[in-house]
XYZ file of C-alpha atoms in Angstrom:
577
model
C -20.247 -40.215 5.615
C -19.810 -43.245 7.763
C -19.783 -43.177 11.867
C -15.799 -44.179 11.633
C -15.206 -41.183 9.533
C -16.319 -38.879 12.910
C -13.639 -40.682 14.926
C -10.714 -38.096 16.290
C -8.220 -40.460 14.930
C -9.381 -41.012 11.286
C -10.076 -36.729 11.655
C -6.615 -36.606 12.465
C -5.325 -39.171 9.953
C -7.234 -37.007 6.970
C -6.142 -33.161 8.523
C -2.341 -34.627 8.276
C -2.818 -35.633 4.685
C -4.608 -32.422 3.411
C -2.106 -30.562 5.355
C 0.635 -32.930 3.108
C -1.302 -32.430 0.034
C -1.755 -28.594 0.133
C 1.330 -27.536 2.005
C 3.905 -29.781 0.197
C 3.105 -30.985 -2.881
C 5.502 -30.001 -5.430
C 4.621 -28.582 -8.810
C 4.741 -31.186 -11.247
C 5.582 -30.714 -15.261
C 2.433 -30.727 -17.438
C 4.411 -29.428 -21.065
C 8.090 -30.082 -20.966
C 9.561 -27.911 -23.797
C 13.263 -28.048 -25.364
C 13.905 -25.225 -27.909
C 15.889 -26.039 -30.850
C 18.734 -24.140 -29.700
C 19.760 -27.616 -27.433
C 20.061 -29.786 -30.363
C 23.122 -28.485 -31.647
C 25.352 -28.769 -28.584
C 23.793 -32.203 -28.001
C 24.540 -33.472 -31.441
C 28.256 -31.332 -30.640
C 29.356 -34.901 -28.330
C 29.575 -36.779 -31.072
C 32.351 -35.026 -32.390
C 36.132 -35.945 -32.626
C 37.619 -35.361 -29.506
C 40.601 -33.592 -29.271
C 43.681 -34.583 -26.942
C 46.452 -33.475 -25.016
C 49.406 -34.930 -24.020
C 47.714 -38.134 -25.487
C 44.371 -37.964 -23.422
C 41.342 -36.970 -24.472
C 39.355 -34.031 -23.524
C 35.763 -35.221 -23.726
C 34.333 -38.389 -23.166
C 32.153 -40.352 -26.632
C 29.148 -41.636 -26.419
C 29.284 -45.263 -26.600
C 25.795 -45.156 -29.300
C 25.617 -43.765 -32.296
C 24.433 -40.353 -33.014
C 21.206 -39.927 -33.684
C 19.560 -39.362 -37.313
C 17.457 -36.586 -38.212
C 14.273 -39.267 -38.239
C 15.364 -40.026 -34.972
C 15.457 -36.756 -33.622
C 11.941 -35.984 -35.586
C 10.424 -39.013 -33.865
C 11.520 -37.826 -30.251
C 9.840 -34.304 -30.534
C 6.687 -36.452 -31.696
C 7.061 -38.525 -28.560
C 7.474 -35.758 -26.037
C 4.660 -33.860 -27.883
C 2.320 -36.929 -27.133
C 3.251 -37.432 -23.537
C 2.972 -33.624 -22.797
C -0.473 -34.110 -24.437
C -1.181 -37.084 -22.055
C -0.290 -35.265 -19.034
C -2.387 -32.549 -19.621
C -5.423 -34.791 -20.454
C -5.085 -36.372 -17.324
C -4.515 -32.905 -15.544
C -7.462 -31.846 -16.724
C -9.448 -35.017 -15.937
C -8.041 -34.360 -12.059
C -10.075 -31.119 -12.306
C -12.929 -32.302 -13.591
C -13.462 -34.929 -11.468
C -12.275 -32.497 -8.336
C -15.151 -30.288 -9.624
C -17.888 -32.711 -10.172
C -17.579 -33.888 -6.701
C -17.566 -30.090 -5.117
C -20.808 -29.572 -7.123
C -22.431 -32.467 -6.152
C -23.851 -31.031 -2.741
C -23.179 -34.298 -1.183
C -19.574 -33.978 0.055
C -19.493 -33.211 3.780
C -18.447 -29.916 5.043
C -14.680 -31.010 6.030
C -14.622 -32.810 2.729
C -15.572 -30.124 1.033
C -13.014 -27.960 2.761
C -10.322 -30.555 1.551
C -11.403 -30.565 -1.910
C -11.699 -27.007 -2.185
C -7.962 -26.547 -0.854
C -6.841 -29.506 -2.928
C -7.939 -27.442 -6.159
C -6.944 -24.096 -5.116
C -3.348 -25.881 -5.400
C -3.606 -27.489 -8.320
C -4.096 -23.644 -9.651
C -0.808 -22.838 -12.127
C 0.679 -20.289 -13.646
C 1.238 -22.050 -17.062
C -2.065 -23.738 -17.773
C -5.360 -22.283 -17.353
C -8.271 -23.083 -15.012
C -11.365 -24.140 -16.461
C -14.807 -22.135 -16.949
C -16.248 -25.112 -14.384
C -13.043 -24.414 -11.946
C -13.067 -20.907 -11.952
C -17.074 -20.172 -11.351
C -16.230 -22.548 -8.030
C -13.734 -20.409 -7.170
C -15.420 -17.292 -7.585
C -18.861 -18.258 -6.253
C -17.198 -19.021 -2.647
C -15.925 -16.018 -1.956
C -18.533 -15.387 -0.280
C -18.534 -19.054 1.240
C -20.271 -18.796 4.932
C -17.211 -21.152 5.985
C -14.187 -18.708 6.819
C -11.745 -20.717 5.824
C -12.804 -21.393 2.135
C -13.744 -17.722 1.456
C -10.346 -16.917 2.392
C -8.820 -19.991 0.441
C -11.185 -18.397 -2.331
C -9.919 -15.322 -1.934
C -6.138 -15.818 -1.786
C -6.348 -17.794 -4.635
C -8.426 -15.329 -7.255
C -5.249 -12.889 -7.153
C -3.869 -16.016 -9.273
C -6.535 -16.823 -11.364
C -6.960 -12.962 -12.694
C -3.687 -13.171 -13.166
C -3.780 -16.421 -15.602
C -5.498 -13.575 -17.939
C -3.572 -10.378 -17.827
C -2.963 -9.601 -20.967
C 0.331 -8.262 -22.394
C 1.085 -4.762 -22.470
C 2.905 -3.595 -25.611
C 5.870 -1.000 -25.541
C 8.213 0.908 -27.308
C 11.795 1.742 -27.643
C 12.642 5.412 -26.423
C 15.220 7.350 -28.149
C 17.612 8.294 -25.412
C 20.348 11.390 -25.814
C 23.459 10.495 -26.342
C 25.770 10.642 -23.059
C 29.053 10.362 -22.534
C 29.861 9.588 -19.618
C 27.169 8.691 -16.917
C 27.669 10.056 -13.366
C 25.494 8.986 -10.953
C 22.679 11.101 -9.589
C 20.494 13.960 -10.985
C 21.461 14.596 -14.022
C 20.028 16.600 -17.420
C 19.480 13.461 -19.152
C 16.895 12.053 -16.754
C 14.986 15.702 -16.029
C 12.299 14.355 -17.592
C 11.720 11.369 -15.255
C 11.324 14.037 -12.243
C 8.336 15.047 -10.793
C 7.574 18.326 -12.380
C 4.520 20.369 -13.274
C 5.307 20.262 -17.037
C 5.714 16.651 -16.659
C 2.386 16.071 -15.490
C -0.278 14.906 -18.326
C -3.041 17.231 -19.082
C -4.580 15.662 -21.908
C -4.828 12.465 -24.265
C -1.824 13.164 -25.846
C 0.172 13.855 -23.113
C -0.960 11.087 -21.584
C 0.232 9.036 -24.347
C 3.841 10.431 -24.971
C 6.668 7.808 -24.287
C 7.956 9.183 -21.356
C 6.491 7.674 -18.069
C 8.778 5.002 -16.251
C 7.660 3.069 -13.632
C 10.720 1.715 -12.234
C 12.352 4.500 -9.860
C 16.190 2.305 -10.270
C 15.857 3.480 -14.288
C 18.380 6.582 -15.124
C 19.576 7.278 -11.441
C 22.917 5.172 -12.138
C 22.587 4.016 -15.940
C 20.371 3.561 -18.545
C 19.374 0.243 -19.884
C 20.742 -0.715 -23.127
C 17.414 -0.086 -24.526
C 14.838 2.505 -22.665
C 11.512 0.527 -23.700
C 8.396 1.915 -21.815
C 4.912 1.324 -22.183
C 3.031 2.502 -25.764
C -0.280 4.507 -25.706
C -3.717 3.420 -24.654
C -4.659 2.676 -28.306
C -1.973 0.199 -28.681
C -3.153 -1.217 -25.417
C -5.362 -4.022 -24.411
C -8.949 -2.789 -24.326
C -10.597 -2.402 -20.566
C -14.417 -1.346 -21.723
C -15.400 -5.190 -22.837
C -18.489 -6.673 -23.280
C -19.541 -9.739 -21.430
C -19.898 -11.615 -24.812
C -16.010 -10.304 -25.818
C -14.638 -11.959 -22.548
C -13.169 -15.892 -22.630
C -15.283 -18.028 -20.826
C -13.335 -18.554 -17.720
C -13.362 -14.239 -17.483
C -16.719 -14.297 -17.726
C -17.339 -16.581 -14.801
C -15.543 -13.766 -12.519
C -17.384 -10.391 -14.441
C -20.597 -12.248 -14.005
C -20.045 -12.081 -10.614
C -18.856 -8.961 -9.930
C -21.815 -7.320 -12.127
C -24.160 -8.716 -9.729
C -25.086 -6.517 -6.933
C -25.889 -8.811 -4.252
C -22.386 -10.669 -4.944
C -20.801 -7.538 -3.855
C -22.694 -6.456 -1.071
C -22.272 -10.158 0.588
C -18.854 -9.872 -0.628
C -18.077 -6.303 0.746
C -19.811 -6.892 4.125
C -17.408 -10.164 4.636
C -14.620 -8.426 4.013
C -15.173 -5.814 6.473
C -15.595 -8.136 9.284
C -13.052 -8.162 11.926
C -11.479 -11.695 12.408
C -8.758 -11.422 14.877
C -9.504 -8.445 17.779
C -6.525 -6.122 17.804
C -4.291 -8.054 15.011
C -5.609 -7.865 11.776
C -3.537 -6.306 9.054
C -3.313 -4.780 5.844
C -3.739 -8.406 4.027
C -2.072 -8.710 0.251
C -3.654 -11.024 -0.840
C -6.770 -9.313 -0.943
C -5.215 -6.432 -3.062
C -3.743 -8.607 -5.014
C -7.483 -9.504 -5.944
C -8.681 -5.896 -6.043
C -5.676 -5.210 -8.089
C -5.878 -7.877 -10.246
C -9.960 -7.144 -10.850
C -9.579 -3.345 -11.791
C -6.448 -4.229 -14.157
C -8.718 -7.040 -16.052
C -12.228 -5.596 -16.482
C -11.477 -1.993 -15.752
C -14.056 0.906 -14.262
C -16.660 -1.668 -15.264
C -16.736 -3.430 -12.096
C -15.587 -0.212 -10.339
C -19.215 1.835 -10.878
C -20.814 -0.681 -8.665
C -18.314 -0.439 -5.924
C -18.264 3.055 -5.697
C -21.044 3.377 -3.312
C -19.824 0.794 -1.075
C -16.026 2.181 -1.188
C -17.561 5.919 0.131
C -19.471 4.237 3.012
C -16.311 2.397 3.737
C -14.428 5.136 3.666
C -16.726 7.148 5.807
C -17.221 4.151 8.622
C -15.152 5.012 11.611
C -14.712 0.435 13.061
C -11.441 -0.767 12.763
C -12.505 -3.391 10.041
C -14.657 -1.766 7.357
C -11.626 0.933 7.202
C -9.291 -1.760 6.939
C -11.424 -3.498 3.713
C -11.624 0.273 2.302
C -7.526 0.549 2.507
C -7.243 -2.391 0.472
C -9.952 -1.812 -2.196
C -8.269 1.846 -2.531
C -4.575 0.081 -3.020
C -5.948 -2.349 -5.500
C -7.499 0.100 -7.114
C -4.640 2.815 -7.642
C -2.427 0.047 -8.510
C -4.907 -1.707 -11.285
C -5.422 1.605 -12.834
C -2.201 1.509 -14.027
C -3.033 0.542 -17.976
C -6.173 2.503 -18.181
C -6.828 5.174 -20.747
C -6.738 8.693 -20.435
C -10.403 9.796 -20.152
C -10.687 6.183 -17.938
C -8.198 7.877 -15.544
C -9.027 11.324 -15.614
C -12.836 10.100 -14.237
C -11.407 7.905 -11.456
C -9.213 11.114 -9.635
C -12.136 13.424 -10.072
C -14.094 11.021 -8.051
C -11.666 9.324 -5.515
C -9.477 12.172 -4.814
C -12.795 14.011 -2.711
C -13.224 10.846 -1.014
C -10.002 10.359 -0.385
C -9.977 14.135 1.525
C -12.777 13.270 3.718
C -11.381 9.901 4.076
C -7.446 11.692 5.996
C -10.095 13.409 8.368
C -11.925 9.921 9.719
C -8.125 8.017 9.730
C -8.430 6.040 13.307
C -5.545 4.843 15.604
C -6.134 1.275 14.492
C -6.273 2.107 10.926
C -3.764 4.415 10.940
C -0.858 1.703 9.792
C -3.007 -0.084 7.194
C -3.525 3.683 5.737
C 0.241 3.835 5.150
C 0.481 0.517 3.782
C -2.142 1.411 1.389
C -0.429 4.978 0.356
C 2.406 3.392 0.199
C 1.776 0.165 -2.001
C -0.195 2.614 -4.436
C 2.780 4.799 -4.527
C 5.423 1.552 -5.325
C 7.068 1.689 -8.915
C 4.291 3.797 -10.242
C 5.435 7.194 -12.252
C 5.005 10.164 -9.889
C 3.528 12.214 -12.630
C 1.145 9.936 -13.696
C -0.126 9.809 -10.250
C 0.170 13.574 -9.869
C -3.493 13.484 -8.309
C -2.576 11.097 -5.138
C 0.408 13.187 -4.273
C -1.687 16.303 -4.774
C -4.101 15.536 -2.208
C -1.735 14.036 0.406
C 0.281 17.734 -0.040
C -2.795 19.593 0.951
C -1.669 21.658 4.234
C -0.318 18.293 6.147
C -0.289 19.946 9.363
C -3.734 21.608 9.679
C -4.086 21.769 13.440
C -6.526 19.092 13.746
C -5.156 17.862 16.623
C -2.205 15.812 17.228
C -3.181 12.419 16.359
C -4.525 13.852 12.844
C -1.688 15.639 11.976
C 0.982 13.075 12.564
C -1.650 10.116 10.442
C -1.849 13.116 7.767
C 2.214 12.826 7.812
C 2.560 9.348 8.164
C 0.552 8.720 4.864
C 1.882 11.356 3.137
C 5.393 9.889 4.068
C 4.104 6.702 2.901
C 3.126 7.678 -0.481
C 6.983 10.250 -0.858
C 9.090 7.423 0.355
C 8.527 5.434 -2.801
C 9.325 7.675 -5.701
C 13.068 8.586 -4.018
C 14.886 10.223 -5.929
C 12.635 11.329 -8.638
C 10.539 14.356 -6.649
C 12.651 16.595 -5.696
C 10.520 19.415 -5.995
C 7.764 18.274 -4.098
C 10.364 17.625 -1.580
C 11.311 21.014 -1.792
C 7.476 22.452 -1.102
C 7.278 19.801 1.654
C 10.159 20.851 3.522
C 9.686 24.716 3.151
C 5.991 23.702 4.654
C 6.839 21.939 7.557
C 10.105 23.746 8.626
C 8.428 26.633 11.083
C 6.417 23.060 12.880
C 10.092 21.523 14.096
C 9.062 22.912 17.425
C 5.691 21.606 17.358
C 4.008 21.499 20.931
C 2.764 17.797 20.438
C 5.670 15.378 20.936
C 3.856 12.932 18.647
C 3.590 15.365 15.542
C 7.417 16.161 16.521
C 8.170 12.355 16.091
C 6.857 11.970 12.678
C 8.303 15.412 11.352
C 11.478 14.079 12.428
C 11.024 10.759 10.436
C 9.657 12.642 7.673
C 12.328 15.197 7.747
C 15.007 12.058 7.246
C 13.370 11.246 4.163
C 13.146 14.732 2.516
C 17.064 14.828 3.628
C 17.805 11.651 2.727
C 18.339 11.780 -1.297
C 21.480 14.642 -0.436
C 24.018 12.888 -1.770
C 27.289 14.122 -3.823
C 29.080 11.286 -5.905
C 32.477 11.675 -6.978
C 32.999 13.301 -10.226
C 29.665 14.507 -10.332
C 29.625 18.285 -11.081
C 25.380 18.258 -11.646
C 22.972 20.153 -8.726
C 20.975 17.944 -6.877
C 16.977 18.349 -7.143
C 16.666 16.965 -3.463
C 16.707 19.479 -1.092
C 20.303 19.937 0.799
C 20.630 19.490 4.427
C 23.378 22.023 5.106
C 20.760 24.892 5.126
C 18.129 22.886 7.852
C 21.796 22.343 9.932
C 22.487 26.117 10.007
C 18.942 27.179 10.758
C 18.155 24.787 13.703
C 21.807 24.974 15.657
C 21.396 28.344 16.644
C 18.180 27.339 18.458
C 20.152 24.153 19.913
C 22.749 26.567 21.871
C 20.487 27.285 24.945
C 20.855 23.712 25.769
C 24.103 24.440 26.061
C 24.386 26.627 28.744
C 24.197 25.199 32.326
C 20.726 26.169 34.327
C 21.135 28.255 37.282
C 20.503 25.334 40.274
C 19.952 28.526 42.926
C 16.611 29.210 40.543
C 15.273 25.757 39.742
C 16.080 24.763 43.268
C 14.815 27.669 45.203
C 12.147 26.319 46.922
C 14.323 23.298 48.128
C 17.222 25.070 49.250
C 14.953 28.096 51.199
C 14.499 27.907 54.512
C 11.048 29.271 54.226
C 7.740 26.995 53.200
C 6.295 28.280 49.387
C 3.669 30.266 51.664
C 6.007 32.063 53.305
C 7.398 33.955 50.465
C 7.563 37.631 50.208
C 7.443 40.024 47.397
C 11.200 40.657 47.916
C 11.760 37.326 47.366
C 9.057 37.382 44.446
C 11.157 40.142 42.735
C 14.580 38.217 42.910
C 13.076 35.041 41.328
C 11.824 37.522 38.269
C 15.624 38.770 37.781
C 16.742 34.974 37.435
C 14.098 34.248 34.697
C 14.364 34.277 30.977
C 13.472 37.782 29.301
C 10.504 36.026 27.617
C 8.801 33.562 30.903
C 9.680 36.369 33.725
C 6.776 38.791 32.488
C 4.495 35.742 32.369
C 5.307 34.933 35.904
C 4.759 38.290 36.992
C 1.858 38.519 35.345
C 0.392 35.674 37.056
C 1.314 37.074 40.554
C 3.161 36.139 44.017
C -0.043 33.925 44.873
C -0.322 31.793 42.122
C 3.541 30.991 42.406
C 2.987 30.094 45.872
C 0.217 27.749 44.951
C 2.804 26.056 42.003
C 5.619 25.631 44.444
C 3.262 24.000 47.125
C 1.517 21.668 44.728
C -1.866 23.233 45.306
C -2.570 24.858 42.226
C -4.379 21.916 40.311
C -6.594 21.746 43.944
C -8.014 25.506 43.040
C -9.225 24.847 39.451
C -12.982 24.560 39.517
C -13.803 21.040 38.118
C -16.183 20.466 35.244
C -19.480 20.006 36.818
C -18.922 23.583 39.057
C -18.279 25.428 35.481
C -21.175 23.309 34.022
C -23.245 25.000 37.043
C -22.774 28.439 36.892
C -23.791 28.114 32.945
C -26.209 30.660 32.207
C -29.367 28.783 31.095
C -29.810 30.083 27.922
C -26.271 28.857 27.432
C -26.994 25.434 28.774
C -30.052 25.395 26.251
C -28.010 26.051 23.380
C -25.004 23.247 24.220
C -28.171 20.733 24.218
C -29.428 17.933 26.184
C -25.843 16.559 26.895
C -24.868 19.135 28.745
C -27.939 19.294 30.961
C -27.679 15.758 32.303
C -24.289 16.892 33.151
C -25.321 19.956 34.897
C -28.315 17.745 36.918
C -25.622 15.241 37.938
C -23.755 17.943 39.610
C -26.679 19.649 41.341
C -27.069 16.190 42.837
């Protein structure tokens, strides 16, 4: 690298044309294809053309039409120069690839080249073995910026080889007339015990649909939904039964250190206080499980629990979106596959809602709820399962509403179709409306919206609704509204402001008149208290007479103070000081 090349201008000259390269260069054809459906209407503007009124309708080509050698030699010609242009997109590669190999670029070049062939990455036309292993190897780049360019772009290249999932027609009932809403035609979409598969063969019937739009209004013309795990793709492959460019990325990911340098980067925090949930980093996680199946997930396991069980902001983060990519690329797997995965995540996942932290709590609902998107509800019977397990356990308040706020995550998704686990949910959490934390009252309220939310009669409809029905919730909870009804009596609440006499001056007459003014169920708390401690309340001096942690610390007897351990002792020293 010359001395001009270090020059701020020339740096400048070269960021602006990267930035061009990578930010705005379209995507150009490699193989232009015309079906043979064209030639017919193309061959159609030769004919006659009609007239009206003496004009013409259509205009004639001023050539002749073209023979059938003609037409033979043009698919020939475009064959070629699709041919060409693929040559020479390769050769771009190549040559991109040779040069980021070399070791000799420097590290801005390198950058630049790196970016330049993450964009030349397309949906149509492979990546080569050479391409790929660059690609893979820097994820765990020590530059930043190329692990993440890495990174963002592998979602991409796993996706160049999913493979196609078969399906099948389902015979659908024959229905008359289609009335939107729940209906006896799609029962068997809802989220039912009987619905949920207990074996290989259950597992295997037509009847999961992923799509939650599918049977609420209409049926497609033709139900087709995915065919049994026989019929599907095979996850357990060999390294030796995988393409070349696959094996470049299971190479990788069998190697131990890969993922430990590669698990440890992504749990490092970039940006203090705004990181998210990133995408494109399930997208990779998703795209990995879907491809090579529990393969590559055996060696993560041990990493995923001690994510799981870190309390930083960060490794939590990484942990949400392995556990997203993972739900989501489990999608195809077998039965036994499946069944192995929920015995093992769904205990982690339970120890996992008791660590949730204020940072993470958002990136835990994204991750709920991206595993929850346009996946069957009974085929993921196990998730909802374990995000139904006593919500509200009296954890505290900051537990509770996360355990509610992932849970609402996950429900939110499937709509219409569980109406009976909206049923259990809102039959759980109806005697915690009047929950003392305001927080926990906040997210039963939002939560409570959703259950309600599916009640909805459409005209002409004569079927019950699974959802649960608000009109029961309205005429339990208005009878507790009325006492905000009625007016307070200002001669109580204001008693102390309106008397002439100071709080201390109070008497036991007085005492006794404020008790007949009280509610039936706060006047014997009052008086159990006493005239004193009222006295202290209406002066402002009550908080004064609480003894404060070090004098309760103090008076400890010291075989208690041995058993509360060391921490408490410095405590107790500090206030004998």
């Amino acid at each position: 690298m010359c001395s001009s090349d270090l020059k701020p201008s020339i740096i400048k000259v070269f960021s602006a044309v990267q930035e061009t390269v990578v930010h705005h260069l379209e995507t150009l054809t490699i193989r232009l294809a015309l079906p043979d459906t064209v030639l017919a209407p193309a061959l159609a503007m030769w004919a006659p053309a009609s007239q009206e009124e003496g004009l013409a309708t259509s205009l004639t080509p001023s050539l002749p039409a073209p023979s059938d050698t003609e037409v033979e030699e043009g698919a020939r010609l475009l064959e070629e120069a699709n041919s060409r242009t693929l040559a020479l997109f390769q050769s771009i590669l190549d040559t991109l690839c040779g040069h980021l190999e070399s070791g000799s670029l420097h590290w801005r070049h390198y950058n630049a080249g790196f970016a330049v062939l993450a964009t030349l990455t397309r949906y149509d036309t492979k990546l080569s073995p050479r391409a790929v292993r660059i690609m893979v190897t820097n994820l765990v780049h020590d530059n930043i910026i190329v692990r993440k360019t890495a990174i963002h772009n592998m979602a991409g290249v796993l996706r160049q080889h999913k493979r196609a999932h078969p399906v099948v027609e389902r015979k659908m009932e024959a229905v008359v007339e289609v009335v939107a809403g729940d209906r006896q035609d799609n029962k068997w979409l809802q989220y039912r015990q009987e619905n949920w598969p207990r074996s290989k063969d259950d597992w295997n019937r037509p009847d999961f649909v992923h799509k939650t739009h599918f049977g609420y209004y209409t049926w497609p013309e033709r139900m087709l939904v995915y065919a049994g795990e026989e019929q599907q793709p095979r996850l357990d492959r060999r390294e030796e039964e995988l393409g070349e460019e696959e094996r470049q990325v299971f190479a990788f990911f069998q190697d131990h250190r890969n993922l430990e340098r590669l698990v440890r980067l992504l749990s490092l925090e970039e940006n203090k206080g705004k990181d998210k949930f990133d995408s494109r980093k399930f997208l990779m996680w998703k795209g990995l499980f879907r491809n090579f199946g529990s393969s590559v997930l055996e060696k993560l396991k041990p990493h995923i629990e001690a994510l799981c069980q870190e309390q930083q902001e960060s490794q939590q983060r990484c942990a949400a979106e392995v556990v997203a990519g993972l739900v989501r690329g489990s999608k195809h797997w077998g039965w036994q596959m499946t069944v192995d995965l929920w015995a093992w995540l769904g205990p982690v996942l339970r120890q996992l809602l008791g660590k949730v932290t204020v940072e993470t709590i958002g990136d835990w609902g994204t991750c709920f709820a991206t595993a929850s998107e346009s996946r069957d509800p009974n085929r993921l019977h196990w998730l909802l399962e374990v995000l139904m397990e006593e919500p509200l356990r009296s954890q505290g308040s900051f537990l509770d509403a996360s355990r509610l706020y992932v849970l609402q995550g996950a429900v939110a998704q499937q709509e219409w179709r569980i109406g009976s686990l909206l049923h259990r949910l809102s039959a759980f959490l109806r005697p915690f409306l009047t929950h003392r934390y305001q927080n926990v009252r906040e997210r039963l309220g939002s939560v409570v919206a959703n259950i309600y939310a599916l009640d909805i009669s459409f005209p002409g409809s004569s079927h019950t609704n699974c959802s649960p029905a608000l009109a029961p919730l309205v005429a339990e909870v208005l009878p507790q509204l009325a006492m905000m009804t009625a007016e307070p009596d200002p001669e109580l609440y204001n008693f102390h402001k309106a008397s002439s006499k100071a709080p201390e001056e109070l008497t036991s007459e007085d005492f006794q008149k404020i008790l007949a003014r009280l509610p039936e169920d706060l006047a014997p708390r009052v008086q159990e208290q006493g005239l004193e401690s009222l006295k202290l309340l209406l002066s402002g001096k009550l908080a004064s007479q609480l003894p404060t942690t070090q004098e309760i610390l103090a008076k400890m007897p010291p075989e208690l103070q041995k058993a509360l351990g060391p921490k408490v002792s410095i405590k107790i020293g500090r206030a004998h000081v």
